[in-house]
JSON list of C-alpha atoms and ligand atoms in Angstrom, two decimals:
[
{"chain": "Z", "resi": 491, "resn": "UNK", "atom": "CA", "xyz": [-1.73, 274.52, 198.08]},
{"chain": "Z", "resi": 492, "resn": "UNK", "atom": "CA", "xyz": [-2.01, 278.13, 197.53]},
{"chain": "Z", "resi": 493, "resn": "UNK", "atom": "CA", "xyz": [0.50, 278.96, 195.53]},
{"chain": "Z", "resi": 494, "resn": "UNK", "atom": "CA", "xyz": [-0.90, 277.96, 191.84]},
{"chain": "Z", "resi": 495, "resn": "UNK", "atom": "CA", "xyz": [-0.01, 280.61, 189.56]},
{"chain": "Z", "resi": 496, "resn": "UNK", "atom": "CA", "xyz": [4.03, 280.51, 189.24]},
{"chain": "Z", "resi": 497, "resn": "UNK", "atom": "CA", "xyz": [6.08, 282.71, 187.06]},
{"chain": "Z", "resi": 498, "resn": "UNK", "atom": "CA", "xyz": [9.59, 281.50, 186.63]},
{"chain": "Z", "resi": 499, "resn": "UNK", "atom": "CA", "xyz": [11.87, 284.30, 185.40]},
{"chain": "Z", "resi": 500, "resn": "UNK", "atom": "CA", "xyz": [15.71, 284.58, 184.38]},
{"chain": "Z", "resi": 501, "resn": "UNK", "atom": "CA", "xyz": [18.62, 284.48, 181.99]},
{"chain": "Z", "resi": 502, "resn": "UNK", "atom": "CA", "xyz": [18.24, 282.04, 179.09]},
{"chain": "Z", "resi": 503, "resn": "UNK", "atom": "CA", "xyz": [19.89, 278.92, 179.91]},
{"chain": "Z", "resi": 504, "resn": "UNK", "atom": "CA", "xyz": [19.56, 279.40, 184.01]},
{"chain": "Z", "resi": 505, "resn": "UNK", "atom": "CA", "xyz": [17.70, 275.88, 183.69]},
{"chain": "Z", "resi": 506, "resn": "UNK", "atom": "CA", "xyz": [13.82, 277.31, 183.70]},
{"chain": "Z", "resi": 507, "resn": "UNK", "atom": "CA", "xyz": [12.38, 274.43, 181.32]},
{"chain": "Z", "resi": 508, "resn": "UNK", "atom": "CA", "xyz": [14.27, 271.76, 183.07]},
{"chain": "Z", "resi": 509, "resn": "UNK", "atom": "CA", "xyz": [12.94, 273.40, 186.24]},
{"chain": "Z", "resi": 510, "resn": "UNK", "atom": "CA", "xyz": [9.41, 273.40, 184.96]},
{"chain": "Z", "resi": 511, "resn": "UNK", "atom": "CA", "xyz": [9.27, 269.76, 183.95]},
{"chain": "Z", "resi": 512, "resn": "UNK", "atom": "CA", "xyz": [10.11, 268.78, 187.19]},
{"chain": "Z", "resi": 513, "resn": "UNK", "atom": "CA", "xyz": [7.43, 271.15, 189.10]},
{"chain": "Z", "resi": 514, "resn": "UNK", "atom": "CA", "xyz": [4.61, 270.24, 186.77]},
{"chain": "Z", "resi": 515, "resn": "UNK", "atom": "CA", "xyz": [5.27, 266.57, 187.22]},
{"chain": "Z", "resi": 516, "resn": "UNK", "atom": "CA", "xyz": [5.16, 267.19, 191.12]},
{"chain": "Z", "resi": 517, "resn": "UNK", "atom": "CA", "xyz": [2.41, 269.57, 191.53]},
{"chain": "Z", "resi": 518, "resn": "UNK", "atom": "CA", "xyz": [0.13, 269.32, 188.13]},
{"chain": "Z", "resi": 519, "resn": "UNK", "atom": "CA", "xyz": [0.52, 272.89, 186.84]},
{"chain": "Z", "resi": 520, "resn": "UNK", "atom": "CA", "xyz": [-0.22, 273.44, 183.34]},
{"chain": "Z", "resi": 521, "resn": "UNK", "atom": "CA", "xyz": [3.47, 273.91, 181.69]},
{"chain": "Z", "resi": 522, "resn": "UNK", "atom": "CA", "xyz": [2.95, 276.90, 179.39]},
{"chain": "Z", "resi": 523, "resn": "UNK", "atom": "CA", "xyz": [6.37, 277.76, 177.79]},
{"chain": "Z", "resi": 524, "resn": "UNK", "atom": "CA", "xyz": [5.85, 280.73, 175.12]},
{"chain": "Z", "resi": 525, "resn": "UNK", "atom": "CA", "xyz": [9.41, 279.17, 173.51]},
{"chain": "Z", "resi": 526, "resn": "UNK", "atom": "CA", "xyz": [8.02, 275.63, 173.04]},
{"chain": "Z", "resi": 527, "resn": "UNK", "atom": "CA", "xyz": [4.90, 276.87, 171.50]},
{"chain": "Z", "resi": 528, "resn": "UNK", "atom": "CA", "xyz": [6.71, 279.61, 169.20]},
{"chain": "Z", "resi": 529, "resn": "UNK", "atom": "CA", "xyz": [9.16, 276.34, 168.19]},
{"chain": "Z", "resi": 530, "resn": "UNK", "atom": "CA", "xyz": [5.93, 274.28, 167.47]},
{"chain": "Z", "resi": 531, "resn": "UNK", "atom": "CA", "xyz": [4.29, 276.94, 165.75]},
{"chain": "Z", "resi": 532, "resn": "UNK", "atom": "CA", "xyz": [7.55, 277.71, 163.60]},
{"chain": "Z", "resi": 533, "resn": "UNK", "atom": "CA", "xyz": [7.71, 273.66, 162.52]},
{"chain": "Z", "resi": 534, "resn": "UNK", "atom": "CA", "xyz": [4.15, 273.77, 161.53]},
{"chain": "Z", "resi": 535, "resn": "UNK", "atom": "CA", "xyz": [4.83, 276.62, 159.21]},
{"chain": "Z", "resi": 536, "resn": "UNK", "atom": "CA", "xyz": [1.58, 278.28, 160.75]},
{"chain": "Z", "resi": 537, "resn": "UNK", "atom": "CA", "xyz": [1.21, 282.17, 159.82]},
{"chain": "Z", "resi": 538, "resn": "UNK", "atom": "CA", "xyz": [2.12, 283.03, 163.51]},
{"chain": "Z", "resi": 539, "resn": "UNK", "atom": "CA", "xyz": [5.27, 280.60, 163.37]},
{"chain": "Z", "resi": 540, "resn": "UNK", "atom": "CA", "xyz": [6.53, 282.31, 159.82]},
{"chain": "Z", "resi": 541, "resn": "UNK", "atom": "CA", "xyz": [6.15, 285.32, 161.23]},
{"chain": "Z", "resi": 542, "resn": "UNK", "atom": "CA", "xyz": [8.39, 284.74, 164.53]},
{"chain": "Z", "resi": 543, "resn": "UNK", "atom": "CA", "xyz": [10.72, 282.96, 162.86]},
{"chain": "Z", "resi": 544, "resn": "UNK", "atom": "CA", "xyz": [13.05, 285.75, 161.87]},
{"chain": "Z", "resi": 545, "resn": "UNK", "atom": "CA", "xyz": [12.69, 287.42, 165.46]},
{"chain": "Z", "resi": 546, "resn": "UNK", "atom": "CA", "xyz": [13.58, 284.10, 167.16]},
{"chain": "Z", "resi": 547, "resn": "UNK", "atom": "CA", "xyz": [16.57, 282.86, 164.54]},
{"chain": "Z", "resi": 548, "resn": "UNK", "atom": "CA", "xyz": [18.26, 286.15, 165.75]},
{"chain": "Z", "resi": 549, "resn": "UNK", "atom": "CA", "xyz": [17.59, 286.04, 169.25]},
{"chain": "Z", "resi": 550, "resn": "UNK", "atom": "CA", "xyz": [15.09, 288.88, 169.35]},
{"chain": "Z", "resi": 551, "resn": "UNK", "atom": "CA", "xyz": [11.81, 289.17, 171.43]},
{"chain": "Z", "resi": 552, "resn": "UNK", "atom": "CA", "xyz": [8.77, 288.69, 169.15]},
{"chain": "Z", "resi": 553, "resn": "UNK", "atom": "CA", "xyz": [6.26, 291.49, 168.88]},
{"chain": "Z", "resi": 554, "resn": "UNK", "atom": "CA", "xyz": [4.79, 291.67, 172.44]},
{"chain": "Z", "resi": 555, "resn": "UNK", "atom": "CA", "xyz": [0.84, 291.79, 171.41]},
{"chain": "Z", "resi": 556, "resn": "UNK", "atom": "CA", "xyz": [1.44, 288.70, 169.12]},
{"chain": "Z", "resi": 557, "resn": "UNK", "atom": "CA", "xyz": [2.64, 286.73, 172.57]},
{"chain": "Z", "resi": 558, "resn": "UNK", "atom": "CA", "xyz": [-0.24, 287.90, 174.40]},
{"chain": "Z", "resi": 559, "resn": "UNK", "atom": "CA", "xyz": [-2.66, 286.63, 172.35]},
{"chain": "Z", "resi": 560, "resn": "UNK", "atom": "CA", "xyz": [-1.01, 283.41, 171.53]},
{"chain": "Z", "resi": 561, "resn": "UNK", "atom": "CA", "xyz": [-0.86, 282.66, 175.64]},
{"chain": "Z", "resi": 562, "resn": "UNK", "atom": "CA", "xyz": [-4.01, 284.65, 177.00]},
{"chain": "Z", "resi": 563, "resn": "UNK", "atom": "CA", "xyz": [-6.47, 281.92, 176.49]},
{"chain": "Z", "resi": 564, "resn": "UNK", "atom": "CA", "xyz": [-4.21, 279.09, 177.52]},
{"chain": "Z", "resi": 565, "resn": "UNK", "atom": "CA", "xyz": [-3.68, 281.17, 180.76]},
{"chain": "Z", "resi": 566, "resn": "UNK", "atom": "CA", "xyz": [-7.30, 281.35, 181.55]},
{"chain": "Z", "resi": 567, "resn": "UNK", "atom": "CA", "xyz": [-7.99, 278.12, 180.48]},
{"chain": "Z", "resi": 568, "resn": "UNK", "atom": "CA", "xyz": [-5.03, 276.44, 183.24]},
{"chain": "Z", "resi": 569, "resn": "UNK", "atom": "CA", "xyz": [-7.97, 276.29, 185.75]},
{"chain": "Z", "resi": 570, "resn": "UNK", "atom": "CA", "xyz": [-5.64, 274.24, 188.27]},
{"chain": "Z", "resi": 571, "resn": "UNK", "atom": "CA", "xyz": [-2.98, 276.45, 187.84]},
{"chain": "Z", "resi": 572, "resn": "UNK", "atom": "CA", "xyz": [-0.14, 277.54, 185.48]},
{"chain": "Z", "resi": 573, "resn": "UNK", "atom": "CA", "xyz": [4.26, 277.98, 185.77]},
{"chain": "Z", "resi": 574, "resn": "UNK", "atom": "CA", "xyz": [4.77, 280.28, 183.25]},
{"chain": "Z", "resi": 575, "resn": "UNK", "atom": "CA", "xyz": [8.28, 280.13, 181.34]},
{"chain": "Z", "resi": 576, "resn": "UNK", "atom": "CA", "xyz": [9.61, 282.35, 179.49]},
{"chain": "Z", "resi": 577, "resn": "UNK", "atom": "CA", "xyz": [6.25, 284.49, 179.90]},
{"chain": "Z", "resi": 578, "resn": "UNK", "atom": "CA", "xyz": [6.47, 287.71, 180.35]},
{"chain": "Z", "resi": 579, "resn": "UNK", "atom": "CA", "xyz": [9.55, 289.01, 178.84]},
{"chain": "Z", "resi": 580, "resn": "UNK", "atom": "CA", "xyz": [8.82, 292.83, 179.01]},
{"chain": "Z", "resi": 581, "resn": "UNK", "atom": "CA", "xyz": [7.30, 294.99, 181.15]},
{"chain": "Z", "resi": 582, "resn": "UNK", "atom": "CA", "xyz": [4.11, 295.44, 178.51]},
{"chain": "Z", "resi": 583, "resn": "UNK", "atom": "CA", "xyz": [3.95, 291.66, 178.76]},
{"chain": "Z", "resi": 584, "resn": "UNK", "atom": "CA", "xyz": [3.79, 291.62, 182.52]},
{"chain": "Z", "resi": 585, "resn": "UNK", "atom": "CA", "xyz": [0.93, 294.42, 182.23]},
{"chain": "Z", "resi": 586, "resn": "UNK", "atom": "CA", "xyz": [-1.03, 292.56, 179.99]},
{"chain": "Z", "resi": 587, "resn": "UNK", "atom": "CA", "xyz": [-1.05, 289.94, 182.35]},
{"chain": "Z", "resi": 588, "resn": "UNK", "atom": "CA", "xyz": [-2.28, 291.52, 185.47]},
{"chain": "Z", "resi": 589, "resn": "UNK", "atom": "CA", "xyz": [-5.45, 291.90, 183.51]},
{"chain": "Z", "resi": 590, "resn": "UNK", "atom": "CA", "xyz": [-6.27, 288.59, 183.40]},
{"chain": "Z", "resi": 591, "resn": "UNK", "atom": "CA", "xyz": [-4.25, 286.86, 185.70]},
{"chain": "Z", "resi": 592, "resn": "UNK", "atom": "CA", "xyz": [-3.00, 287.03, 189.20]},
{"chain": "Z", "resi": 593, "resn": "UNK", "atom": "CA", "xyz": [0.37, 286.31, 189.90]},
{"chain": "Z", "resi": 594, "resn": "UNK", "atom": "CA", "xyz": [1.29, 284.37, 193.09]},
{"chain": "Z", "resi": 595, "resn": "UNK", "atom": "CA", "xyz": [5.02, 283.83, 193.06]},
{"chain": "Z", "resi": 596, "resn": "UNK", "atom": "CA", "xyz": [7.86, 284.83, 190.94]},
{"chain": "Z", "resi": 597, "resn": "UNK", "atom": "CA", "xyz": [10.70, 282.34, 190.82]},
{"chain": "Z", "resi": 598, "resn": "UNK", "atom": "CA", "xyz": [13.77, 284.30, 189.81]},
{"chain": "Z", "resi": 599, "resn": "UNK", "atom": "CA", "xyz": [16.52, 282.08, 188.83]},
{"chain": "Z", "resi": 600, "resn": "UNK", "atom": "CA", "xyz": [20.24, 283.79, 188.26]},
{"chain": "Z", "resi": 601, "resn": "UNK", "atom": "CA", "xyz": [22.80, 283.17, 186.59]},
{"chain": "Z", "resi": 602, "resn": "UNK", "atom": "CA", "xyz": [25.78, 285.67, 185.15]},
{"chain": "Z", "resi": 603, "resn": "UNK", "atom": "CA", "xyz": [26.32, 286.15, 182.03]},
{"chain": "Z", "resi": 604, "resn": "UNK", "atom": "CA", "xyz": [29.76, 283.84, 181.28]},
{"chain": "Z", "resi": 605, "resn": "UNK", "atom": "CA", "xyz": [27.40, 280.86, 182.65]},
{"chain": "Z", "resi": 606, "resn": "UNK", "atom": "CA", "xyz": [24.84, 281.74, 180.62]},
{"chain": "Z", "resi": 607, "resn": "UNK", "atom": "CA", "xyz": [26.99, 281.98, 177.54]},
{"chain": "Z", "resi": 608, "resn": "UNK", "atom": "CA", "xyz": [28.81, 278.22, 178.25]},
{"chain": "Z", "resi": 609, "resn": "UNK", "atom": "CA", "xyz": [25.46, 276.68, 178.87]},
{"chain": "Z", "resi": 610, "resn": "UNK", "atom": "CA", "xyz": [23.19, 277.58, 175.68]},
{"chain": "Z", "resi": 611, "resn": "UNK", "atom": "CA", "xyz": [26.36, 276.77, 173.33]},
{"chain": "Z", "resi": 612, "resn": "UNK", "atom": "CA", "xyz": [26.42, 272.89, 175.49]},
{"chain": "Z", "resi": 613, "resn": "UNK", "atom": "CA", "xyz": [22.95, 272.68, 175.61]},
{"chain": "Z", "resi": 614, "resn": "UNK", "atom": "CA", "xyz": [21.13, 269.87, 173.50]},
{"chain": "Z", "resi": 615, "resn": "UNK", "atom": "CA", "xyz": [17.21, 269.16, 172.83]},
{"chain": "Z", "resi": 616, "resn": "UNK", "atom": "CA", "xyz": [15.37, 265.94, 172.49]},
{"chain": "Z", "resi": 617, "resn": "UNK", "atom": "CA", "xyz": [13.53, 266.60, 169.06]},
{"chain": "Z", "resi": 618, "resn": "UNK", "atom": "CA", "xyz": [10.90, 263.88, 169.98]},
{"chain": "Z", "resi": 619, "resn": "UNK", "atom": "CA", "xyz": [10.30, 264.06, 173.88]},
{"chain": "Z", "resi": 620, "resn": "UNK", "atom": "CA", "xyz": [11.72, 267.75, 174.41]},
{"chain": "Z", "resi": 621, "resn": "UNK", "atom": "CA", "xyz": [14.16, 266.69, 177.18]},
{"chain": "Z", "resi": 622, "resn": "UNK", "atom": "CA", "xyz": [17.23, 269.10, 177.76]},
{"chain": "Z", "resi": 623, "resn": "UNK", "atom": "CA", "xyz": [21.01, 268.18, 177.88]},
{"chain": "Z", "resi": 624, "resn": "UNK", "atom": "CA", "xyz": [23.84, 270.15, 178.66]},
{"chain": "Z", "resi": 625, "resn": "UNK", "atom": "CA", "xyz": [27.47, 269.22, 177.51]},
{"chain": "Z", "resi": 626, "resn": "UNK", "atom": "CA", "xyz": [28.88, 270.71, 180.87]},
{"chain": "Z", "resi": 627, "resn": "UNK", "atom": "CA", "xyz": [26.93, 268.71, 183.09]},
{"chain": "Z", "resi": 628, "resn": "UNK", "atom": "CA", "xyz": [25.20, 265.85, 181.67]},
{"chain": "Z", "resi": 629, "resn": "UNK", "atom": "CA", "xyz": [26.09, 264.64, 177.99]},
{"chain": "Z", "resi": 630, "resn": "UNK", "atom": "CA", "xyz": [29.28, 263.61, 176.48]},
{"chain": "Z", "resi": 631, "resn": "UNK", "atom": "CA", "xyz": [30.84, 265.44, 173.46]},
{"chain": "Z", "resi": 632, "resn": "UNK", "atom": "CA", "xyz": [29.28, 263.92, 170.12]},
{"chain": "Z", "resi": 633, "resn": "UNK", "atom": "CA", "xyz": [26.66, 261.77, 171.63]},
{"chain": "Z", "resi": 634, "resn": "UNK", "atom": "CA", "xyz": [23.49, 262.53, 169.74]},
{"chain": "Z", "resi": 635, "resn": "UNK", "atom": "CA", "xyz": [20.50, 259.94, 170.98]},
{"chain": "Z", "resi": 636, "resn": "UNK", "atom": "CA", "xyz": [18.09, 260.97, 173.79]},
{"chain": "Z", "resi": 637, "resn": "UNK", "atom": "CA", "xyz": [18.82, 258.51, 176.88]},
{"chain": "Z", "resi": 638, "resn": "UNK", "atom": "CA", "xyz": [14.56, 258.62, 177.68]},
{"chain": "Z", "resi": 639, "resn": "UNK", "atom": "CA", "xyz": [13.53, 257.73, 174.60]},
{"chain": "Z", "resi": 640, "resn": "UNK", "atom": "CA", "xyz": [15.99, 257.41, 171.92]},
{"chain": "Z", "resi": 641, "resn": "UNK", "atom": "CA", "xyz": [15.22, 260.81, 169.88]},
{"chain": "Z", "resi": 642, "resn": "UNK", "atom": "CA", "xyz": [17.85, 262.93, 168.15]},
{"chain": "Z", "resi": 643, "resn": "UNK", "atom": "CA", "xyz": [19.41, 265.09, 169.73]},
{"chain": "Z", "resi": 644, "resn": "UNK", "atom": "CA", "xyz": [19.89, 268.55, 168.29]},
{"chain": "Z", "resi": 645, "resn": "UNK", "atom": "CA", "xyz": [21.03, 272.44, 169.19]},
{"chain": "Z", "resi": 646, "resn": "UNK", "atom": "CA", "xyz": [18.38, 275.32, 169.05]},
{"chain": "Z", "resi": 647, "resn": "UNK", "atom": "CA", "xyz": [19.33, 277.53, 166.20]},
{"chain": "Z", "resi": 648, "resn": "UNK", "atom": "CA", "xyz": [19.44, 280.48, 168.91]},
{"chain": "Z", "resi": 649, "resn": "UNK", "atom": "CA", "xyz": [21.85, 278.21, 171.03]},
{"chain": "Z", "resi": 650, "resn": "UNK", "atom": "CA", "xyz": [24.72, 278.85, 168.04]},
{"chain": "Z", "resi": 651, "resn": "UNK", "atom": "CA", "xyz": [27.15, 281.44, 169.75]},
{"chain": "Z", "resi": 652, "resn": "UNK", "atom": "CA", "xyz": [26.89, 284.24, 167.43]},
{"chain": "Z", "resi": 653, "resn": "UNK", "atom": "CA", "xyz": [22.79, 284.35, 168.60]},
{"chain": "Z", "resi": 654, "resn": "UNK", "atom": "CA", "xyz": [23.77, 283.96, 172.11]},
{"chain": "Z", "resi": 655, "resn": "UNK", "atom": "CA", "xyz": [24.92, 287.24, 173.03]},
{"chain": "Z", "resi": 656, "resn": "UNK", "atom": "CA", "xyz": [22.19, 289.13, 171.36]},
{"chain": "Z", "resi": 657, "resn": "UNK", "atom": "CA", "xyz": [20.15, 287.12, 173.68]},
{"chain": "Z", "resi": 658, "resn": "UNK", "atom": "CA", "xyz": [21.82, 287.94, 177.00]},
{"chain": "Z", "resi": 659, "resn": "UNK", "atom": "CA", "xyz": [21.45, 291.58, 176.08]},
{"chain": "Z", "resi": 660, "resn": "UNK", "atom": "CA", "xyz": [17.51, 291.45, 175.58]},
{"chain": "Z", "resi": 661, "resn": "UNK", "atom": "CA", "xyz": [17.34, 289.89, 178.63]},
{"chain": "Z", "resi": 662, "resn": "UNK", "atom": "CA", "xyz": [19.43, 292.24, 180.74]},
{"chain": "Z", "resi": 663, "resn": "UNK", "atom": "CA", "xyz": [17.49, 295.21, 178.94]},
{"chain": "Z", "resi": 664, "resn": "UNK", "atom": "CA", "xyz": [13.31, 294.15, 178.60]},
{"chain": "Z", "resi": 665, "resn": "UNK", "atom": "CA", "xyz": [13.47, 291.16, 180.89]},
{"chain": "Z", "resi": 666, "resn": "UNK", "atom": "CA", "xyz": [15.62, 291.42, 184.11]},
{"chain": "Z", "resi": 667, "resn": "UNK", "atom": "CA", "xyz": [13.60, 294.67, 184.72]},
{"chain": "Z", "resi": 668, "resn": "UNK", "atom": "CA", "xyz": [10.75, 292.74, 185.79]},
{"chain": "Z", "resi": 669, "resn": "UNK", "atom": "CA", "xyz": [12.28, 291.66, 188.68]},
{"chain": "Z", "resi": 670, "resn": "UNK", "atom": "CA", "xyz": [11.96, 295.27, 189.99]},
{"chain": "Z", "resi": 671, "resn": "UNK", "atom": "CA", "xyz": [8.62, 295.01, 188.65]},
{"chain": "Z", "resi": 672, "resn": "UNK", "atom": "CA", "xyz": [7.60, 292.17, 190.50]},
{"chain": "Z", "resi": 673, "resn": "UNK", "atom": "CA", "xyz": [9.78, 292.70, 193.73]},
{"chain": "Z", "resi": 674, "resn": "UNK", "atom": "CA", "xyz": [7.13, 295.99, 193.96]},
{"chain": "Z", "resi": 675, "resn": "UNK", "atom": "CA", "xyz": [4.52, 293.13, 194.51]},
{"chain": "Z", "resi": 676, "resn": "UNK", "atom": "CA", "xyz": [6.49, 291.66, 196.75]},
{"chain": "Z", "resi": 677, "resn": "UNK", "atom": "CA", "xyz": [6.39, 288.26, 194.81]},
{"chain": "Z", "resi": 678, "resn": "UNK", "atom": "CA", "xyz": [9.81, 287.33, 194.30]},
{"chain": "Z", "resi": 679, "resn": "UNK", "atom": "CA", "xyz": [11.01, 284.57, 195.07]},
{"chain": "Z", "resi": 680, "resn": "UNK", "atom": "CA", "xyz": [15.55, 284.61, 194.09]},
{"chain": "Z", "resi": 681, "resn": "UNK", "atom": "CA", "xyz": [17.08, 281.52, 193.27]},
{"chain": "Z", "resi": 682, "resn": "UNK", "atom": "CA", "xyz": [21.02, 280.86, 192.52]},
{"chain": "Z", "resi": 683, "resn": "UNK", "atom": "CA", "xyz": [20.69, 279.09, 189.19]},
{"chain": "Z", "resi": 684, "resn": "UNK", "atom": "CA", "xyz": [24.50, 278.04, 189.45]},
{"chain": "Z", "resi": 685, "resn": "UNK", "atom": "CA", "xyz": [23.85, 275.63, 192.38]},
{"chain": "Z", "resi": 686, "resn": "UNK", "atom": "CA", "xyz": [22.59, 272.31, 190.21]},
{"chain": "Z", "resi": 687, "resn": "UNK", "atom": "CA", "xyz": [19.64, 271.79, 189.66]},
{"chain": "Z", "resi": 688, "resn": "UNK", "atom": "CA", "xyz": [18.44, 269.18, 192.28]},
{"chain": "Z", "resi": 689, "resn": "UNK", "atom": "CA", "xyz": [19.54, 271.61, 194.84]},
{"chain": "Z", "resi": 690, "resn": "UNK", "atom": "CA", "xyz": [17.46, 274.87, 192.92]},
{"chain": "Z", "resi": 691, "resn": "UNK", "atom": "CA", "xyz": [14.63, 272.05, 192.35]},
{"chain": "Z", "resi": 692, "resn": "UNK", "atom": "CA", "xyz": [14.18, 271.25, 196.08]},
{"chain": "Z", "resi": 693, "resn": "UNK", "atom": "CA", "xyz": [14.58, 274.88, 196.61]},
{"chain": "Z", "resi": 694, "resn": "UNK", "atom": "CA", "xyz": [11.55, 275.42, 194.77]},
{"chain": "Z", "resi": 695, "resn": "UNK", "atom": "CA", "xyz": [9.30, 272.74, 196.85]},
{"chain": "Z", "resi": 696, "resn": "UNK", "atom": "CA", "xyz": [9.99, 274.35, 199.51]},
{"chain": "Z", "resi": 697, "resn": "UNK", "atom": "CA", "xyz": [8.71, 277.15, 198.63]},
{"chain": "Z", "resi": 698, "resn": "UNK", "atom": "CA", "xyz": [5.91, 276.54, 196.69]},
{"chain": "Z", "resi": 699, "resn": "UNK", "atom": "CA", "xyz": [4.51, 274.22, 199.21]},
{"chain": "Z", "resi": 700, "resn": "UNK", "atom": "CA", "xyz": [4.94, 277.20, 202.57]},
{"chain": "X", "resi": 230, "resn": "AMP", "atom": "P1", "xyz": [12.99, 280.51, 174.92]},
{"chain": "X", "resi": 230, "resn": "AMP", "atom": "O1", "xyz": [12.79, 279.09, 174.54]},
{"chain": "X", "resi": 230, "resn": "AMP", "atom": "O2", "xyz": [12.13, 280.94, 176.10]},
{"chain": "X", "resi": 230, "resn": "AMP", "atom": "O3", "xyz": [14.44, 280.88, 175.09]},
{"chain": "X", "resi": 230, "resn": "AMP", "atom": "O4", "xyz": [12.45, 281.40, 173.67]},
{"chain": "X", "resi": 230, "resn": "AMP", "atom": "C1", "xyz": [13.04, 281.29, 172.40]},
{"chain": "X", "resi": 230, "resn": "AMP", "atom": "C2", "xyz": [12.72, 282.53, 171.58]},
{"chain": "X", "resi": 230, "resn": "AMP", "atom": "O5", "xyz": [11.30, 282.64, 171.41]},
{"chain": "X", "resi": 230, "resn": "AMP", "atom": "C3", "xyz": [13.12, 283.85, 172.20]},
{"chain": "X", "resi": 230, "resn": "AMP", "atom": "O6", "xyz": [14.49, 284.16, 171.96]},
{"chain": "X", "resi": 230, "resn": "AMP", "atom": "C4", "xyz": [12.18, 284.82, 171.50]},
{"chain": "X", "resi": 230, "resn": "AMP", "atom": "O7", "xyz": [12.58, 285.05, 170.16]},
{"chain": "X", "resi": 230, "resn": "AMP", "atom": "C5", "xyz": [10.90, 284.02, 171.45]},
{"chain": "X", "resi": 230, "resn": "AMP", "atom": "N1", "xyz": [10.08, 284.21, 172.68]},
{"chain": "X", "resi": 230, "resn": "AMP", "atom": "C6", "xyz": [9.78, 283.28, 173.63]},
{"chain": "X", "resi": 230, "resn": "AMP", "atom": "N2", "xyz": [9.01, 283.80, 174.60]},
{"chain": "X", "resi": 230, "resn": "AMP", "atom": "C7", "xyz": [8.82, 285.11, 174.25]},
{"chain": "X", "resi": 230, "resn": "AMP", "atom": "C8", "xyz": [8.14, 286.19, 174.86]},
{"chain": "X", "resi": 230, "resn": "AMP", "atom": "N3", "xyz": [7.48, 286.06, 176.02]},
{"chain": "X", "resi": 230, "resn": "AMP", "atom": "N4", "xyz": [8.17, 287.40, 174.23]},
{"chain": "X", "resi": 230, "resn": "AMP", "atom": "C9", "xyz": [8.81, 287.57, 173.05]},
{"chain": "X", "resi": 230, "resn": "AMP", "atom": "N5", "xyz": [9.49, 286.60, 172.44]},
{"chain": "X", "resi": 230, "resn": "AMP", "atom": "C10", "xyz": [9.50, 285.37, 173.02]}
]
């Protein structure tokens, strides 16, 4: 399989982690999530996490060199390959990269904005085993346990509506120009994140195993 370093880029809430803990499961890529290990970092009240904080509780990007150095060695270390989510967000992010890292494919998963906005206020996280639920397709108004394992189920801070917007805006300004970006490469790879997510899942086999 040749195709080992995977970037998966798009709106918040177009379904990237769900999509990445279904591809890591099938082909063993290291799942490196800059989100997950910001959250993890924030809960441990490490110096890095009480610094992000405020940047992430209002939906903004956190400084771009403190990103690169929390993800550069985890990169190099992924010696049978990485999917990167939510890595990079900006175009200085994406240039740090390319100077340690090749970048094989570029899964760009859309979704407009109105979906975006009705997703991240349904969605709901699995405090214990991370897995994602969504009130629109998969979890019924005021349930609260995890069906895997039984964990509370809670909503991101940044999910609450009033964060929600500010987030769709920093995407559509530092993020979504990375597409260009990568489309230069020729790398991209589009994806409609609107068409459930079996259908964008087996999407994604297909092409990550041509
Ligand atoms: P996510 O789980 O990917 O939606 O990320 C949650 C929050 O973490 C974002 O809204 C940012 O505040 C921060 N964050 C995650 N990844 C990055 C990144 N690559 N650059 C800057 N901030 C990030």
């Amino acid at each position: 399989m040749a195709l080992r370093h995977v970037v998966l880029l798009g709106p918040p809430g177009a379904g990237k982690g769900t999509q990445a803990k279904q591809i890591i499961n099938e082909l063993g890529l290291v799942h490196l999530s800059t989100g997950d290990i910001l959250r993890d970092e924030v809960s441990r009240e490490t110096e890095l996490g009480k610094t992000a904080k405020g940047f992430m509780d209002r939906g903004d990007l956190v400084p771009d060199q403190l990103i690169i150095d929390m993800i550069r060695g985890r990169i190099e270390a992924a010696d049978q390959g990485f999917l990167l989510d939510g890595f990079p967000r900006t175009t200085a992010q994406a240039e740090a990269l390319a100077a340690f890292a090749t970048i094989d494919v570029v899964l760009n998963i859309g979704l407009a904005r109105e979906e975006v906005v009705r997703r991240l206020a349904g969605r709901r996280v699995c405090r214990d085993c991370g897995a994602i639920y969504n009130l629109t397709f998969n979890l019924a108004e005021g349930e609260t346990t995890c069906a895997k394992c039984g964990g509370e189920l809670y909503q991101r801070d940044d999910d609450k509506t009033e964060v929600i917007a500010n987030r769709y805006d920093i995407y559509e300004r530092s993020t979504a120009p990375l597409i260009e970006y990568y489309t230069r490469q020729g790398v991209v790879r589009t994806l409609d994140g609107a068409a459930g997510s079996e259908n964008v899942f087996s999407e994604i086999l297909e092409l990550l195993s041509a």
